[in-house]
CSV table of C-alpha atoms and ligand atoms in Angstrom, one decimal:
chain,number,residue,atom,x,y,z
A,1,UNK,CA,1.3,-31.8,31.8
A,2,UNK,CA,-0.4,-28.8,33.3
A,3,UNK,CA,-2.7,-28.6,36.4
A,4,UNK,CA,-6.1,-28.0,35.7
A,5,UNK,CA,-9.7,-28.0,37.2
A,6,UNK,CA,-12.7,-30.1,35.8
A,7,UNK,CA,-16.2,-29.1,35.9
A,8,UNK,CA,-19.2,-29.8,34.6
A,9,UNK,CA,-20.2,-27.9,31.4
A,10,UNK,CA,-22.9,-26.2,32.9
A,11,UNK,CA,-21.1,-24.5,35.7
A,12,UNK,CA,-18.3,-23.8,33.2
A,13,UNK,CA,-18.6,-19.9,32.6
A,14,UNK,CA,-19.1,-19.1,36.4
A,15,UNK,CA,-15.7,-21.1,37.1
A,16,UNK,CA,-13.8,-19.5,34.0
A,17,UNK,CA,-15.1,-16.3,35.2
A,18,UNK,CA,-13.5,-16.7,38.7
A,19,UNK,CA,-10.2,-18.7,37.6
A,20,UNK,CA,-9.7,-15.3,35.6
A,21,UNK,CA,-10.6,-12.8,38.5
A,22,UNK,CA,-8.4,-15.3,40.7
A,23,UNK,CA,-5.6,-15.1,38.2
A,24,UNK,CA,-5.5,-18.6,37.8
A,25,UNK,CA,-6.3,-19.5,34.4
A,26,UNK,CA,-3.3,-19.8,31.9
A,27,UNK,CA,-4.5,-18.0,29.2
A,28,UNK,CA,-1.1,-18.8,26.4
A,29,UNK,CA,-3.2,-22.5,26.7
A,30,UNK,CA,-6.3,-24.0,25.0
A,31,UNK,CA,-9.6,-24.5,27.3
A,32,UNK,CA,-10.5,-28.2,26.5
A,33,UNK,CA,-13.8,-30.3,26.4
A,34,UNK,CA,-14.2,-33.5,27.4
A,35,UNK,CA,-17.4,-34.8,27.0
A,36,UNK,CA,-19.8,-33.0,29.4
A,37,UNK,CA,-16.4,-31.7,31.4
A,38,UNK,CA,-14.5,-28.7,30.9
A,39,UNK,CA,-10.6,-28.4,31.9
A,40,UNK,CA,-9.3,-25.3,32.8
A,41,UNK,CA,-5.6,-25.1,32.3
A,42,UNK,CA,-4.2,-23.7,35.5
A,43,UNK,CA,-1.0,-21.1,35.8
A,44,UNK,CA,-0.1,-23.5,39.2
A,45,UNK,CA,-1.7,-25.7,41.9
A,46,UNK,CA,-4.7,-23.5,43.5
A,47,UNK,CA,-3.3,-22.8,46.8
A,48,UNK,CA,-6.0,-24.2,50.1
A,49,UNK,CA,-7.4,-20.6,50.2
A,50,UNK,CA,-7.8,-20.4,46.5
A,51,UNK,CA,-9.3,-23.8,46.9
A,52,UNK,CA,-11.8,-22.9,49.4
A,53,UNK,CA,-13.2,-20.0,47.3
A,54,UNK,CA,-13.6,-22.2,44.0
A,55,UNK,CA,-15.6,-25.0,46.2
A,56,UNK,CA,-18.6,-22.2,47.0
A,57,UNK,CA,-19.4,-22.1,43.2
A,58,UNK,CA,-19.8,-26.0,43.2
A,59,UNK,CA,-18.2,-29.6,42.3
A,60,UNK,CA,-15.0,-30.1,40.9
A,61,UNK,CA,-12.4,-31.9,40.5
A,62,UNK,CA,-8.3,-31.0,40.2
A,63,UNK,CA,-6.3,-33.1,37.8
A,64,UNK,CA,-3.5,-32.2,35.6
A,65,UNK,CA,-3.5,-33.3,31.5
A,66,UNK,CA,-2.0,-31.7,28.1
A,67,UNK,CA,-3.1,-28.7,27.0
A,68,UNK,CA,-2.5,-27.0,23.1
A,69,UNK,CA,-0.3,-24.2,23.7
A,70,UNK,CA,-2.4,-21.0,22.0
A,71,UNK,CA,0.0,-18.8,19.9
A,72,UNK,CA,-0.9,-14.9,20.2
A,73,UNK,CA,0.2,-12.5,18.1
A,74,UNK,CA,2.9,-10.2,19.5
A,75,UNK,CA,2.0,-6.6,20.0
A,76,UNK,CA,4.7,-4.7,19.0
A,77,UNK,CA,8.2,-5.2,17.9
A,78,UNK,CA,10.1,-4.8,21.0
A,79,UNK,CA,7.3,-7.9,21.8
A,80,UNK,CA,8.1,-10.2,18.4
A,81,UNK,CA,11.7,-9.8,18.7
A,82,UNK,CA,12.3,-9.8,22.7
A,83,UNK,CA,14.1,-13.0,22.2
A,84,UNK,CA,16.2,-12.6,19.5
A,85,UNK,CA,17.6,-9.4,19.5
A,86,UNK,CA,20.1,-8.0,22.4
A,87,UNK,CA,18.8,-5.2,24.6
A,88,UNK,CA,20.5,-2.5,23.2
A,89,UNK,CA,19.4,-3.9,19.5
A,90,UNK,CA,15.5,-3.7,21.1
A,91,UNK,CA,16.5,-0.3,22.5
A,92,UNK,CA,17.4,1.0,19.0
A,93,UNK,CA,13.9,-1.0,17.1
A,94,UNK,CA,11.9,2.0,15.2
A,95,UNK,CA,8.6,3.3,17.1
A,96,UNK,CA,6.6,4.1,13.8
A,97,UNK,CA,6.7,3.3,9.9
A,98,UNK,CA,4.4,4.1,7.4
A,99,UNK,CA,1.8,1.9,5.7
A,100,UNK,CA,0.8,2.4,2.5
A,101,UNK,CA,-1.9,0.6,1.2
A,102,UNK,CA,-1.1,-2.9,2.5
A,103,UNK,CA,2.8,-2.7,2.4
A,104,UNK,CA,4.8,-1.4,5.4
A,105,UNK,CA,7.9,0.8,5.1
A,106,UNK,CA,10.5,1.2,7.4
A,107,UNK,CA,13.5,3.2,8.6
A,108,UNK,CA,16.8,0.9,10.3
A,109,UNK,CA,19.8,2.1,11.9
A,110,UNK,CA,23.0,0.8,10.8
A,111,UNK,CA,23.3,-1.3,14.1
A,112,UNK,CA,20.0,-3.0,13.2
A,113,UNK,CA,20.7,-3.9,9.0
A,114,UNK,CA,21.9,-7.4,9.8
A,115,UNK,CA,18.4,-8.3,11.4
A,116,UNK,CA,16.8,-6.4,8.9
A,117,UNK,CA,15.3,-9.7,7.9
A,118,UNK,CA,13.5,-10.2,11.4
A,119,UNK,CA,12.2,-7.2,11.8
A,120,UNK,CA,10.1,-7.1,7.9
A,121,UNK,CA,8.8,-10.3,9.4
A,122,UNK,CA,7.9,-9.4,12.7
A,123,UNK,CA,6.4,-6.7,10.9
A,124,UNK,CA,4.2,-9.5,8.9
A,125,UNK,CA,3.3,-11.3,11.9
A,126,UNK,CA,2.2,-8.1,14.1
A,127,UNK,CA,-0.2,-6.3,11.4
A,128,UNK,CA,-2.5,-9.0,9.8
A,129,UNK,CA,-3.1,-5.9,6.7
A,130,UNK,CA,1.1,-5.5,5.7
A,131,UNK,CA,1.5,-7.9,2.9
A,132,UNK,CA,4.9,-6.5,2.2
A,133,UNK,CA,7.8,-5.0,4.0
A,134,UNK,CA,10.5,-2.7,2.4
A,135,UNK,CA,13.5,-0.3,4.3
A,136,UNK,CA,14.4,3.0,3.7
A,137,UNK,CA,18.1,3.0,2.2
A,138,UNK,CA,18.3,6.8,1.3
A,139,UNK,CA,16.6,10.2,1.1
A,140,UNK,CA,13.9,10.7,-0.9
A,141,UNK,CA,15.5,12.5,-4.2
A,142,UNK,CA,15.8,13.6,-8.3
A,143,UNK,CA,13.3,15.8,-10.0
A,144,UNK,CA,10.5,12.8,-8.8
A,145,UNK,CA,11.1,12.8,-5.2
A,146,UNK,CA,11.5,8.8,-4.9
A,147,UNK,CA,13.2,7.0,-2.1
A,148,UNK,CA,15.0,3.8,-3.2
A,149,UNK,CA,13.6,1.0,-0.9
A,150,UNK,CA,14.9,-2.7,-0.4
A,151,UNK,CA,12.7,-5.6,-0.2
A,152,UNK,CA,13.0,-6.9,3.4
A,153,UNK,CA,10.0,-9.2,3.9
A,154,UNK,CA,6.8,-10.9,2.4
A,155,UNK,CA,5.6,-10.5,-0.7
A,156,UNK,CA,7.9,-8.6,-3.5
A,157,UNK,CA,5.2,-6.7,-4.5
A,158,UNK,CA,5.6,-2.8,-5.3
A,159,UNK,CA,2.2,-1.7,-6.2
A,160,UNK,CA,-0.6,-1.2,-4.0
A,161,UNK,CA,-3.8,0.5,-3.3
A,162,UNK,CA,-3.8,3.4,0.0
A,163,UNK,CA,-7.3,4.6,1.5
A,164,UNK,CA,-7.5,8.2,2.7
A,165,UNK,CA,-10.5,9.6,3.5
A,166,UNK,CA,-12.5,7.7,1.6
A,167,UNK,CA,-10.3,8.0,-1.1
A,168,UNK,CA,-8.3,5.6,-3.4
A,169,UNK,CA,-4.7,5.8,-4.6
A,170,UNK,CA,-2.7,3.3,-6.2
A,171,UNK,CA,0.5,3.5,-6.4
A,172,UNK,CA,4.2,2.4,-6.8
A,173,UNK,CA,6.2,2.7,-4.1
A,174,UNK,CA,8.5,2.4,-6.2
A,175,UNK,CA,8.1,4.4,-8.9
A,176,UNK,CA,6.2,7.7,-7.2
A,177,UNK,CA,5.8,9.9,-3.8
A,178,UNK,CA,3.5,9.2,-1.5
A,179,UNK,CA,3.3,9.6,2.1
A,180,UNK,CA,0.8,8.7,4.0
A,181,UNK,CA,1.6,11.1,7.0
A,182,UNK,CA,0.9,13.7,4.7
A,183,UNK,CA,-3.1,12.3,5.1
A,184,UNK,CA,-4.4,15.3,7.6
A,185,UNK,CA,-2.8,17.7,5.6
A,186,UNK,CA,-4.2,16.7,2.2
A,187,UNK,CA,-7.9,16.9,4.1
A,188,UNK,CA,-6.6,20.4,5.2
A,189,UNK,CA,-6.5,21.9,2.3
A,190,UNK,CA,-9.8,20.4,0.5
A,191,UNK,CA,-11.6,21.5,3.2
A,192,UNK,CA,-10.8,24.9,2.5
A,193,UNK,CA,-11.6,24.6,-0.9
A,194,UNK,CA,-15.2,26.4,-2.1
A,195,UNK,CA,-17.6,24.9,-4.8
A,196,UNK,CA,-16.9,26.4,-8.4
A,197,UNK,CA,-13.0,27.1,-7.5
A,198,UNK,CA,-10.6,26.7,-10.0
A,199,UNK,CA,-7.2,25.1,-8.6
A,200,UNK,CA,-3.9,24.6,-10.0
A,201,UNK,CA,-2.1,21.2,-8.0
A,202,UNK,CA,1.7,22.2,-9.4
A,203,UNK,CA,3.0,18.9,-8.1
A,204,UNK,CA,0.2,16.7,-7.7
A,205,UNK,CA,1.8,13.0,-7.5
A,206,UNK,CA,-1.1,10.3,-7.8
A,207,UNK,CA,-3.7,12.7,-6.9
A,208,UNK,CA,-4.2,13.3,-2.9
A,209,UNK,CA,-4.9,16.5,-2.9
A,210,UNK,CA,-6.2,17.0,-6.4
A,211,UNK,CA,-8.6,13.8,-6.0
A,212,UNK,CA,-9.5,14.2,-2.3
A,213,UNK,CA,-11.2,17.8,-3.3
A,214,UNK,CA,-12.5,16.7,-6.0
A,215,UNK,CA,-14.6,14.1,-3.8
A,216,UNK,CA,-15.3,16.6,-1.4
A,217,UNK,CA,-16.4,19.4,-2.9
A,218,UNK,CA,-18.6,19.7,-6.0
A,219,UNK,CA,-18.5,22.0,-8.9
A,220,UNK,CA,-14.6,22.2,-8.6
A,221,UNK,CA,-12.2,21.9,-11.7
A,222,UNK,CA,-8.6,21.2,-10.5
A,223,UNK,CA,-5.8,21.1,-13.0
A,224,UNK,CA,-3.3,18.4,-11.9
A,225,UNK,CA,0.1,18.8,-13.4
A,226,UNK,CA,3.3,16.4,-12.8
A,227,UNK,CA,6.6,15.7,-14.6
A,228,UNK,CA,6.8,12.0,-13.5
A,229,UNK,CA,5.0,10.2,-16.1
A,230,UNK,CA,4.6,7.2,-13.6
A,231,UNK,CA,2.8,9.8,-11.4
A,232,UNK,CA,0.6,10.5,-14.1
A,233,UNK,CA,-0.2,7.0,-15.4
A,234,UNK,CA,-1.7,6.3,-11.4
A,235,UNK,CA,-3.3,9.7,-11.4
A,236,UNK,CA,-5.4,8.7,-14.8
A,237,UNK,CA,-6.2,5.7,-12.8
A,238,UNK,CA,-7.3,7.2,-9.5
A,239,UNK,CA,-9.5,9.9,-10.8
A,240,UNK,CA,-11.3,6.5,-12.5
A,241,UNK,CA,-11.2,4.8,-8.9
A,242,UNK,CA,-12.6,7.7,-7.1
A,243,UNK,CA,-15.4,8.5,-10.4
A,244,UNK,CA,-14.0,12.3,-10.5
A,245,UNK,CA,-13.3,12.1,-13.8
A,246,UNK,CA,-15.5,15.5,-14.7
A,247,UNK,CA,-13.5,17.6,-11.9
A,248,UNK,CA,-9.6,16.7,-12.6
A,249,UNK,CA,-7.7,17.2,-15.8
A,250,UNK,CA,-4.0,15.5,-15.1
A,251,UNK,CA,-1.7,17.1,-17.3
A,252,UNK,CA,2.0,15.5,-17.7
A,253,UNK,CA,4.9,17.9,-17.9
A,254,UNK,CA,7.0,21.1,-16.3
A,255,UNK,CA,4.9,22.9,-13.9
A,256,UNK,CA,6.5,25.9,-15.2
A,257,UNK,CA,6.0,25.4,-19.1
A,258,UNK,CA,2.4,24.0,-18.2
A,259,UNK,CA,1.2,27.0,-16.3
A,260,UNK,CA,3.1,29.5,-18.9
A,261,UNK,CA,1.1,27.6,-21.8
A,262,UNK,CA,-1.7,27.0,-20.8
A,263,UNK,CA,-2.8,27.8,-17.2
A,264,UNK,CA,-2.1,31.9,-16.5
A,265,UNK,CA,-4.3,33.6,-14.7
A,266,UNK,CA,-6.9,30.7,-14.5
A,267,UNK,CA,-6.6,29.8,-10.9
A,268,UNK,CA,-8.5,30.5,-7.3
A,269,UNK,CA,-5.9,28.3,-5.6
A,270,UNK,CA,-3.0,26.8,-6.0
A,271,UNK,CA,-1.0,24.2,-4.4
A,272,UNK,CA,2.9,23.8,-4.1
A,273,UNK,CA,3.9,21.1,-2.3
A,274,UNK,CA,7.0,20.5,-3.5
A,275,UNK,CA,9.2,21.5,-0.6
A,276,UNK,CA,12.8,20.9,-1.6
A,277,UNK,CA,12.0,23.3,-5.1
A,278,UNK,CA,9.0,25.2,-4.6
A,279,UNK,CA,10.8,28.2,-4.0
A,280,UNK,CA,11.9,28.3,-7.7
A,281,UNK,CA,8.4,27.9,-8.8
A,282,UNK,CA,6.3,31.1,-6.7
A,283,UNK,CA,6.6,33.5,-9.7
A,284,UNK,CA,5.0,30.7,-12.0
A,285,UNK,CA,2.2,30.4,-9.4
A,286,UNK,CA,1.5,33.7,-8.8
A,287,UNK,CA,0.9,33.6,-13.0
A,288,UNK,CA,-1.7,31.1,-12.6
A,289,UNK,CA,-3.9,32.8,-9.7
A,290,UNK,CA,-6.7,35.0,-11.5
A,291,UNK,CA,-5.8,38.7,-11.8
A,292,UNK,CA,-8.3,39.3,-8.4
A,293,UNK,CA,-5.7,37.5,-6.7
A,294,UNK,CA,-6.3,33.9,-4.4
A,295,UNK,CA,-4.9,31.4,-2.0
A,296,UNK,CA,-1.3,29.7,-2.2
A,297,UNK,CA,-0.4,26.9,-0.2
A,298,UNK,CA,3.3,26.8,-0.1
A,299,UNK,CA,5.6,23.5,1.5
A,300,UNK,CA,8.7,24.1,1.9
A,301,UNK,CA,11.6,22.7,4.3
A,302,UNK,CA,12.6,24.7,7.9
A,303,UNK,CA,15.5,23.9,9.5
A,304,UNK,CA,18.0,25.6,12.7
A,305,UNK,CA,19.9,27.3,9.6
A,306,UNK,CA,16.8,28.3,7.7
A,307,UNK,CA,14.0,29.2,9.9
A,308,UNK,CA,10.1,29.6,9.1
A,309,UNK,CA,10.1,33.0,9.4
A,310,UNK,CA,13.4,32.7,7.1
A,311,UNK,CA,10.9,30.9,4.6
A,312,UNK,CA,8.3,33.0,5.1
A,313,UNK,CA,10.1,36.0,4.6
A,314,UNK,CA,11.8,34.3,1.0
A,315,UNK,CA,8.7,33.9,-0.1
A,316,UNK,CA,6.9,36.9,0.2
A,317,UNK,CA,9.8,38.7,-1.4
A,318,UNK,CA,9.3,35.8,-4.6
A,319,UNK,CA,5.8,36.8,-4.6
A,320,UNK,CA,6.9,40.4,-4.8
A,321,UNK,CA,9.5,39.8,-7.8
A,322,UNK,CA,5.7,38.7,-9.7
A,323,UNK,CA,4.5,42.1,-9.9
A,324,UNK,CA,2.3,40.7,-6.9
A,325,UNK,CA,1.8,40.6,-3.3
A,326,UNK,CA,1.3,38.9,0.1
A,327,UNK,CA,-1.7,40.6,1.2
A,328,UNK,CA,-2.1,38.0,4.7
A,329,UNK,CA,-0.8,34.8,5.5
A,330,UNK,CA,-3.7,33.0,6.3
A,331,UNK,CA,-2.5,30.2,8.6
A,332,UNK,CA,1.0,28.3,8.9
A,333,UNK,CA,1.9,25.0,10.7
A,334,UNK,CA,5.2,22.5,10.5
A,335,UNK,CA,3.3,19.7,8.8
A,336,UNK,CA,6.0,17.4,10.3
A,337,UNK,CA,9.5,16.3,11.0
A,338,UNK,CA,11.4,15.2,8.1
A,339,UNK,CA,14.7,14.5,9.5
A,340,UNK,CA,16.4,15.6,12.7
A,341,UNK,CA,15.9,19.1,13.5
A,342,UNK,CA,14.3,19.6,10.1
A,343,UNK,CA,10.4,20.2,9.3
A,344,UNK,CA,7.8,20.4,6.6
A,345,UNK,CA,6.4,23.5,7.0
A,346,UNK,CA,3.2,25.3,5.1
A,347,UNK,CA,2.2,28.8,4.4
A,348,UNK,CA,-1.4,29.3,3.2
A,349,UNK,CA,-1.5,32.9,1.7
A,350,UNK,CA,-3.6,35.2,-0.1
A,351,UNK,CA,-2.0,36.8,-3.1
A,352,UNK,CA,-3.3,40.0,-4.4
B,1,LIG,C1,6.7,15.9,-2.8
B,1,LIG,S1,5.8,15.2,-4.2
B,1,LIG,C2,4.2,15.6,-3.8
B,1,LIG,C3,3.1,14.8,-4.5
B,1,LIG,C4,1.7,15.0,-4.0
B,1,LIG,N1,1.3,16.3,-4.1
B,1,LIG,C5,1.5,14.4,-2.6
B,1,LIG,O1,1.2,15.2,-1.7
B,1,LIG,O2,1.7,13.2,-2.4
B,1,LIG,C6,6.3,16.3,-5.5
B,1,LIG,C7,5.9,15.9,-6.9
B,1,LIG,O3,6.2,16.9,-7.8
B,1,LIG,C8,6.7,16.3,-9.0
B,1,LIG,N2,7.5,17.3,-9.6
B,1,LIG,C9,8.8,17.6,-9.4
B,1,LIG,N3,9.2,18.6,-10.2
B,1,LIG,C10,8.2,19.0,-10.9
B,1,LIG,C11,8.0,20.0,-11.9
B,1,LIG,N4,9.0,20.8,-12.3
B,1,LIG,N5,6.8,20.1,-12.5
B,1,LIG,C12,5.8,19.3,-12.1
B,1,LIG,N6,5.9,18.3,-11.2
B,1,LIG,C13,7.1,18.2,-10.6
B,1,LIG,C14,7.3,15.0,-8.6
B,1,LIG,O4,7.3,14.1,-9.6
B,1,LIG,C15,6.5,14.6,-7.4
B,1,LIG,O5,5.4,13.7,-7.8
């Protein structure tokens, strides 16, 4: 039994109003009606003062019944799991974790695995849009830069659908690289992007960058190449989802033996993001930049051993050992941590 204050329907917004500035009303239970009354669940026993203010809005009368007991969603982990983890567990909960598409994956420590249960539900419970949970159990690695992930929560599904920009990409998460948090940079780059360019996407996954300035801009042909044929099979799809099927070609292979074959000396732009290798591939992009030179965007990985200027100074001597140069590095950024003390960093450059 809760205490509570009756009044008549009428007056019932002006006393819910003042119960709430009061700090009286109990807001984890249901208001109720009964007949022409209304019961306001109280947090305790209005004290006389408290009393005295309520009787200037009108009659009421003070009672005490049931009340249903509302459930709100928690907020935030540290919120969902306050009761059943240990402080030091909360302490160690992750702050982020990416969504993609309407599964949610996320990063544990060690101290954390055996709860790893809880927390893909907590996860359900918190966002109404995650449909699926999954954990990081290693680095993201092999020729098509996958991550192995472990089922941890809701639905066992793998394949999904991620909005960016107004664009579409499904996707295993399984099977192929995406990350979301790569979202500002991918609208970065096809911003920069001019009608009638020609661009070479060396490593283009399911199609963010390719895709996203193929929507943006008109008149653009891109050539988007990738050696995962899983990669490929959702890039085919996307380019139908987003209806630029008259702006991107996918092409399924090497980079390298693409490019030598059929791509030299075609290109205003290209695009490397491929940070773990794309050193290894500068020569074969300066070959597919038209012979008046154009823009690279180069990804690579910064660390305290290897720093950006370290990067930036590898790759202008790469460029060099093309027959080409660096003419001016346009712009560079750390696109964003990848590990601790370790970045995603870009170079956009023009190569004459
Ligand atoms: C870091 S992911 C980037 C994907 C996409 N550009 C994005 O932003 O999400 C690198 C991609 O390069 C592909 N890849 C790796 N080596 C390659 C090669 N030699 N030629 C073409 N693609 C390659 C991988 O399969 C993977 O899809």
């Amino acid at each position: 039994m809760k205490p509570c204050l009756l009044v008549d329907k009428s007056a019932g917004e002006v006393f819910r109003k003042k119960l709430h500035q009061l700090s009286l009303l109990d807001n984890h239970y249901k208001i109720r009606r009964i007949n022409d009354k209304i019961a306001f669940p109280l947090k305790a026993p209005p004290t006389q003062e408290l009393l005295a203010e309520l009787k200037k809005l009108g009659d009421f009368v003070l009672s005490s019944m049931e009340f249903e007991e509302l459930r709100r969603k928690p907020r935030d982990l540290i919120e969902a799991l306050g009761d059943v983890l240990t402080p030091f567990e909360l302490s160690l909960l992750p702050r982020s974790f990416d969504v993609v598409g309407d599964i949610a994956i996320v990063e544990l420590p060690d101290e954390l695995l055996h709860v790893k249960e809880k927390v893909g539900k907590a996860l359900l419970t918190i966002y109404d849009n995650v449909k699926a949970v999954y954990m990081k159990y290693g680095k993201v690695n092999g020729a098509y830069r996958i991550r192995p992930l472990e089922h941890i929560a809701g639905e066992a599904k793998t394949e999904t659908v991620h909005k960016e920009y107004g664009c579409f990409f499904k996707l295993d998460v399984m099977k192929v690289y995406f990350s979301p948090r790569l979202s500002w940079e991918h609208w970065r780059i096809a911003s920069q992007v001019k009608k009638g360019e020609v661009v070479v996407d060396m490593f283009a996954g399911v199609g963010p960058f390719s895709i996203m300035i193929a929507k943006k801009v008109r008149g653009v042909m891109i050539y988007a190449i990738d050696i995962n044929p899983d990669a490929i099979k959702y890039l085919k799809e996307n380019i139908k989802l987003n209806s630029v099927e008259n702006s991107v070609i996918p092409m399924l292979g090497d980079a390298k033996d693409v490019i030598e074959t059929q791509l030299r000396g075609v290109a205003d732009r290209v695009i490397m993001n491929l940070p773990s290798d794309s050193i290894k591939f500068v020569q074969v992009a300066c070959k597919a930049l038209k012979e008046n030179g154009g823009i690279i965007h180069y990804y690579a990985f910064a660390s305290e051993d290897k720093t950006f200027k370290d990067v930036e100074e590898e790759f202008i001597v790469e460029v060099s050992r093309s027959g080409r140069s660096v003419k001016n590095i346009l712009f560079k950024r750390i696109v964003r941590a990848v590990a601790p003390r370790t970045w995603q960093v870009v170079l956009d450059a023009f190569i004459a």
